[in-house]
Coordinates of C-alpha atoms in Angstrom, one line a residue:
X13 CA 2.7 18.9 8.6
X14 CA -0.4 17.7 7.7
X15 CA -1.4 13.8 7.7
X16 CA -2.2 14.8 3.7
X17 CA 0.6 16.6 3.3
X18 CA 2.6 13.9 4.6
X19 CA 0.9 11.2 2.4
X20 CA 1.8 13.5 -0.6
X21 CA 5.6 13.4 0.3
X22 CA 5.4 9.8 0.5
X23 CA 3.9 9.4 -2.4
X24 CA 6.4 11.6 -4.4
X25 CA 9.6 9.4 -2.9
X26 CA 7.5 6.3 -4.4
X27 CA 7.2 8.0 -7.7
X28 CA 11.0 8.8 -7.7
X29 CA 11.5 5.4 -7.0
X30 CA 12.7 6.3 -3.7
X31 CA 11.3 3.5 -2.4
X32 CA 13.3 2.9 1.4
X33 CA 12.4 6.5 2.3
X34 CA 9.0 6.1 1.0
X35 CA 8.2 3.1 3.3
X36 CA 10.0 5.2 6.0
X37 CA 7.6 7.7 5.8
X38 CA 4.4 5.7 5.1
X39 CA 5.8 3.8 8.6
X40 CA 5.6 6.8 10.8
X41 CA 2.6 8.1 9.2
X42 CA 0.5 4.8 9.9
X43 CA 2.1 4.8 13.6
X44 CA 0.2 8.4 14.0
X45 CA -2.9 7.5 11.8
X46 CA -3.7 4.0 11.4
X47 CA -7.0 4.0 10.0
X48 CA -5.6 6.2 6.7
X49 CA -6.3 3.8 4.3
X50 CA -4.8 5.7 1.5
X51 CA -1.1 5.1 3.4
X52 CA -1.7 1.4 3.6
X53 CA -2.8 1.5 -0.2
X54 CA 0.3 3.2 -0.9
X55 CA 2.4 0.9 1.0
X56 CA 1.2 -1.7 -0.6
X57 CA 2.2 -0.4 -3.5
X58 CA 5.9 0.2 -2.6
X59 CA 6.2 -3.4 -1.4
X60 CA 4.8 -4.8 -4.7
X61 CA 7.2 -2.4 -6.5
X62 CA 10.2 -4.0 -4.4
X63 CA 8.8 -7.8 -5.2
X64 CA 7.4 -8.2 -2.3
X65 CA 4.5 -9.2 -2.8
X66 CA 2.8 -11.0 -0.1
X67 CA 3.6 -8.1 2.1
X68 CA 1.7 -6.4 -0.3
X69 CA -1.1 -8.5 -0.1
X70 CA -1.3 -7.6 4.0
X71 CA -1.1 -3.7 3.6
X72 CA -4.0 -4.3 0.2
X73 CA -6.0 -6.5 2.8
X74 CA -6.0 -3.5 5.5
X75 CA -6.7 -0.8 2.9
X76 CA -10.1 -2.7 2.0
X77 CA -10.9 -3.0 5.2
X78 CA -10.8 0.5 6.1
X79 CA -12.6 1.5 2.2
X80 CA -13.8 -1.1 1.0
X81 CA -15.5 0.7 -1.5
X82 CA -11.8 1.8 -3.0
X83 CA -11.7 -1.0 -6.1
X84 CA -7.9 0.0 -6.6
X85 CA -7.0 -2.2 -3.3
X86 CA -8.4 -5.2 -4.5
X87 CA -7.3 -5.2 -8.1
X88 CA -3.9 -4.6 -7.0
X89 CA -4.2 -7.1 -4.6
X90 CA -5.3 -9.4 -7.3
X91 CA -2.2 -8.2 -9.3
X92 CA 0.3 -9.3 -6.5
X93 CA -1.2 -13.1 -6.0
X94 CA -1.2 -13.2 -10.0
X95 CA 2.8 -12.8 -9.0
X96 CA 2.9 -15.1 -6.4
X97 CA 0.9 -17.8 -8.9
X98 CA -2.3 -18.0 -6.7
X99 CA -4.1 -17.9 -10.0
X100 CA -7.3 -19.4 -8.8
X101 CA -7.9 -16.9 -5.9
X102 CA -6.8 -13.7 -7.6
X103 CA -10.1 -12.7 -8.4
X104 CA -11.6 -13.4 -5.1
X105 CA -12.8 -10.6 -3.0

């Protein structure tokens, strides 16, 4: 299976709200390609969905290192410190 292909069947767990295999899959997925900055974006995702949001913050924080370019990773990261009431650094880069 494909490092795509793979990212596409962790993705669809996180849409079913399937969020423990989802994380399971982006986990062995990052072990093999670490740099795939989609997978960390997505994993960030999956922790904010499970209130976790600093954890989010982390896996946001690595996405926009890898693409910073991607806007997505820092308005979500934005999102979760709105969550954990860091209201005067949620809009910093």
């Amino acid at each position: 299976m494909t490092p795509e292909d793979r990212f596409i069947e962790a993705f669809t767990f996180h849409a079913n709200k399937d969020y423990g295999t989802a994380i399971e899959r982006l986990n062995s997925l990052l072990i093999d390609h670490p740099d795939m900055h989609m997978a960390w974006g997505l994993r960030g995702a999956v922790l904010h969905d499970l209130k976790h949001p600093f954890d989010a913050i982390m896996n946001y924080d690595r996405a926009s290192s890898i693409a910073p370019e991607v806007a997505s990773y820092y308005n979500n990261r934005g999102a979760c410190k709105l969550d954990l009431s860091l209201y005067n650094s949620a809009t910093a880069r």
